[in-house]
Amino acid sequence: MQVAEGAKNNIMIYPSGLLMGKVYHTETNRKRIDRMSYTKHYYIGSERVSGKTGTITDLGFYPQNIIDDVMHWTSLALIMYLCAVQVLPVSYMPKIL
């Protein structure tokens, strides 16, 4: 029954199409500890562009300065590109200067 034991401990959860978690158990001094690791997937349209792995301790942790600085300029560049190729009307073009 060694095969069944190995299969029983391989627990995967899929709370959404963007997040996959793996639950695993460890024992320390005869005490069972439940833990979880995860992989978060990032998509643009239907194409996966990035993935992030971590533990439940850092799930959802993103430094605020990355969100404020990098994402702000990335969003502006994307809007300007979409206006340039006429996907968005010119009225959406940000007035930077």
XYZ file of N, CA and C in Angstrom:
291
model
N 0.811 -1.205 0.000
C 0.000 0.000 0.000
C 0.849 1.262 0.000
N 2.110 1.155 -0.265
C 2.987 2.324 -0.309
C 2.558 3.296 -1.409
N 2.089 2.789 -2.541
C 1.641 3.650 -3.639
C 0.437 4.472 -3.209
N -0.502 3.858 -2.526
C -1.695 4.572 -2.069
C -1.321 5.676 -1.080
N -0.359 5.395 -0.228
C 0.075 6.412 0.740
C 0.664 7.624 0.028
N 1.472 7.382 -1.007
C 2.052 8.486 -1.771
C 0.995 9.293 -2.490
N -0.002 8.631 -3.051
C -1.071 9.331 -3.768
C -1.953 10.112 -2.805
N -2.138 9.590 -1.615
C -2.996 10.251 -0.638
C -2.402 11.587 -0.180
N -1.095 11.689 -0.153
C -0.451 12.906 0.323
C -0.206 13.937 -0.771
N -0.594 13.659 -1.994
C -0.415 14.599 -3.098
C -1.736 15.329 -3.325
N -1.950 16.402 -2.590
C -3.225 17.125 -2.625
C -3.023 18.443 -3.358
N -3.754 18.630 -4.444
C -3.696 19.865 -5.219
C -5.060 20.545 -5.130
N -5.058 21.865 -4.966
C -6.308 22.622 -4.962
C -6.231 23.697 -6.039
N -7.361 23.963 -6.661
C -7.450 24.949 -7.737
C -8.588 25.916 -7.419
N -8.338 26.930 -6.569
C -9.407 27.867 -6.235
C -9.853 28.724 -7.410
N -9.002 28.872 -8.417
C -9.373 29.598 -9.632
C -8.431 29.164 -10.742
N -8.685 29.635 -11.950
C -7.796 29.336 -13.059
C -6.469 30.059 -12.954
N -6.358 30.984 -12.027
C -5.139 31.772 -11.865
C -4.253 31.292 -10.726
N -4.769 30.419 -9.872
C -4.035 30.028 -8.677
C -4.143 28.530 -8.463
N -2.998 27.885 -8.199
C -2.954 26.463 -7.907
C -2.188 26.282 -6.610
N -2.722 25.496 -5.699
C -2.050 25.269 -4.425
C -1.761 23.798 -4.212
N -0.687 23.516 -3.520
C -0.336 22.146 -3.157
C -0.231 22.084 -1.644
N -1.038 21.231 -1.054
C -1.042 21.047 0.388
C -0.093 19.902 0.708
N 0.759 20.102 1.696
C 1.653 19.021 2.104
C 1.810 19.036 3.618
N 2.225 17.909 4.134
C 2.331 17.729 5.574
C 3.777 17.417 5.945
N 4.230 17.970 7.035
C 5.540 17.637 7.585
C 5.353 17.276 9.052
N 6.298 16.539 9.569
C 6.239 16.173 10.983
C 7.510 16.630 11.671
N 7.343 17.311 12.791
C 8.454 17.767 13.601
C 8.197 17.339 15.038
N 9.099 16.555 15.591
C 8.945 16.068 16.973
C 7.571 15.442 17.192
N 7.187 14.607 16.244
C 5.898 13.892 16.297
C 4.689 14.822 16.216
N 4.894 16.026 15.761
C 3.782 16.961 15.578
C 3.592 17.179 14.086
N 2.377 16.969 13.610
C 2.069 17.124 12.190
C 1.804 18.595 11.890
N 2.478 19.107 10.860
C 2.303 20.500 10.454
C 1.789 20.515 9.022
N 0.665 21.181 8.809
C 0.103 21.317 7.462
C 0.625 22.600 6.839
N 1.071 22.505 5.607
C 1.604 23.664 4.895
C 1.009 23.700 3.490
N 1.197 24.844 2.830
C 0.738 24.958 1.454
C 1.721 25.797 0.656
N 2.010 25.352 -0.548
C 2.761 26.172 -1.499
C 1.810 26.497 -2.640
N 2.123 27.509 -3.417
C 1.211 27.893 -4.485
C 1.983 28.332 -5.719
N 1.282 28.307 -6.829
C 1.753 28.905 -8.072
C 0.644 29.813 -8.572
N 0.962 31.062 -8.811
C -0.001 32.037 -9.336
C 0.389 32.340 -10.767
N -0.596 32.283 -11.659
C -0.352 32.505 -13.079
C -0.910 33.860 -13.494
N -0.171 34.560 -14.354
C -0.590 35.854 -14.883
C -0.802 35.719 -16.381
N -1.914 36.243 -16.872
C -2.280 36.120 -18.280
C -2.492 37.488 -18.913
N -2.200 37.569 -20.200
C -2.649 38.663 -21.051
C -3.463 37.984 -22.137
N -4.764 38.227 -22.118
C -5.644 37.490 -23.018
C -5.635 36.029 -22.622
N -5.380 35.146 -23.570
C -5.342 33.718 -23.280
C -3.920 33.192 -23.117
N -2.924 34.072 -23.147
C -1.530 33.641 -23.067
C -0.962 33.879 -21.666
N -0.410 32.807 -21.084
C 0.226 32.962 -19.777
C 1.565 33.655 -19.959
N 1.758 34.766 -19.272
C 2.973 35.551 -19.449
C 3.925 35.436 -18.269
N 3.443 34.943 -17.140
C 4.315 34.868 -15.975
C 3.714 33.925 -14.954
N 4.538 33.476 -14.055
C 4.096 32.658 -12.942
C 4.909 33.005 -11.713
N 4.321 32.831 -10.558
C 5.013 33.127 -9.305
C 4.751 31.980 -8.353
N 5.779 31.505 -7.678
C 5.600 30.459 -6.684
C 5.954 31.005 -5.318
N 5.354 30.425 -4.315
C 5.639 30.866 -2.963
C 4.937 29.991 -1.953
N 4.890 30.453 -0.725
C 4.204 29.741 0.346
C 3.039 30.590 0.824
N 2.217 30.008 1.645
C 1.036 30.716 2.131
C 1.432 31.969 2.921
N 2.657 31.987 3.460
C 3.126 33.145 4.227
C 3.195 34.399 3.371
N 3.651 34.248 2.114
C 3.795 35.425 1.250
C 2.733 35.496 0.155
N 1.642 34.767 0.308
C 0.571 34.792 -0.685
C -0.032 36.186 -0.759
N -0.023 36.760 -1.944
C -0.590 38.082 -2.142
C 0.319 39.226 -1.746
N 1.577 38.947 -1.407
C 2.501 40.010 -1.005
C 3.130 40.641 -2.236
N 2.899 41.916 -2.411
C 3.523 42.682 -3.488
C 3.915 44.031 -2.913
N 5.185 44.391 -2.987
C 5.602 45.693 -2.452
C 4.830 46.834 -3.115
N 4.331 47.752 -2.319
C 3.503 48.841 -2.826
C 4.240 49.707 -3.838
N 5.556 49.897 -3.663
C 6.280 50.756 -4.606
C 6.325 50.152 -6.006
N 6.301 48.830 -6.117
C 6.255 48.209 -7.444
C 4.918 48.509 -8.104
N 3.860 48.374 -7.340
C 2.532 48.650 -7.895
C 2.427 50.113 -8.309
N 2.878 51.013 -7.437
C 2.755 52.443 -7.720
C 3.643 52.898 -8.870
N 4.897 52.481 -8.879
C 5.858 52.975 -9.869
C 5.775 52.224 -11.194
N 6.051 50.953 -11.147
C 6.153 50.165 -12.379
C 4.811 50.041 -13.078
N 3.770 49.671 -12.336
C 2.476 49.447 -12.967
C 1.887 50.742 -13.511
N 2.142 51.861 -12.855
C 1.635 53.144 -13.342
C 2.189 53.433 -14.737
N 3.499 53.326 -14.890
C 4.117 53.621 -16.184
C 3.789 52.560 -17.225
N 3.645 51.316 -16.799
C 3.255 50.260 -17.733
C 1.853 50.518 -18.257
N 0.946 50.924 -17.375
C -0.426 51.226 -17.795
C -0.459 52.397 -18.765
N 0.309 53.446 -18.472
C 0.353 54.597 -19.377
C 0.889 54.198 -20.751
N 1.948 53.404 -20.771
C 2.526 52.969 -22.045
C 1.535 52.124 -22.829
N 0.803 51.253 -22.148
C -0.184 50.413 -22.824
C -1.312 51.258 -23.405
N -1.811 52.223 -22.649
C -2.885 53.095 -23.143
C -2.403 53.894 -24.349
N -1.175 54.419 -24.275
C -0.635 55.192 -25.401
C -0.490 54.314 -26.644
N -0.051 53.071 -26.462
C 0.080 52.154 -27.597
C -1.289 51.858 -28.203
N -2.282 51.572 -27.364
C -3.620 51.250 -27.872
C -4.243 52.436 -28.600
N -3.935 53.660 -28.167
C -4.397 54.846 -28.891
C -3.671 54.970 -30.226
N -2.368 54.678 -30.228
C -1.574 54.812 -31.457
C -2.034 53.842 -32.538
N -2.431 52.640 -32.147
C -2.890 51.663 -33.148
C -4.406 51.722 -33.328
N -5.012 52.736 -32.755
C -6.427 53.055 -32.923
C -7.362 51.988 -32.375
N -6.930 51.310 -31.319
C -7.831 50.409 -30.608
C -8.679 51.224 -29.641
N -8.063 52.246 -29.042
C -8.775 53.182 -28.174
C -8.862 54.530 -28.877
N -9.929 55.302 -28.607
C -10.001 56.641 -29.190
C -8.911 57.551 -28.617
N -8.532 58.554 -29.374
C -7.467 59.479 -28.978
C -7.804 60.193 -27.671
N -9.076 60.313 -27.345
C -9.462 60.984 -26.098
C -8.948 60.245 -24.856
N -8.590 58.978 -24.994
C -8.025 58.217 -23.877
C -6.544 58.513 -23.659
N -5.900 59.164 -24.622
C -4.465 59.444 -24.544
C -4.179 60.300 -23.316
N -3.294 59.848 -22.417
C -2.994 60.645 -21.221
C -2.236 61.913 -21.572
N -2.523 62.959 -20.833
C -1.823 64.229 -21.024
C -0.691 64.285 -20.008
N 0.485 63.797 -20.409
C 1.623 63.670 -19.496
C 2.336 64.996 -19.316
N 2.559 65.728 -20.379
C 3.324 66.980 -20.297
C 2.408 68.175 -20.242
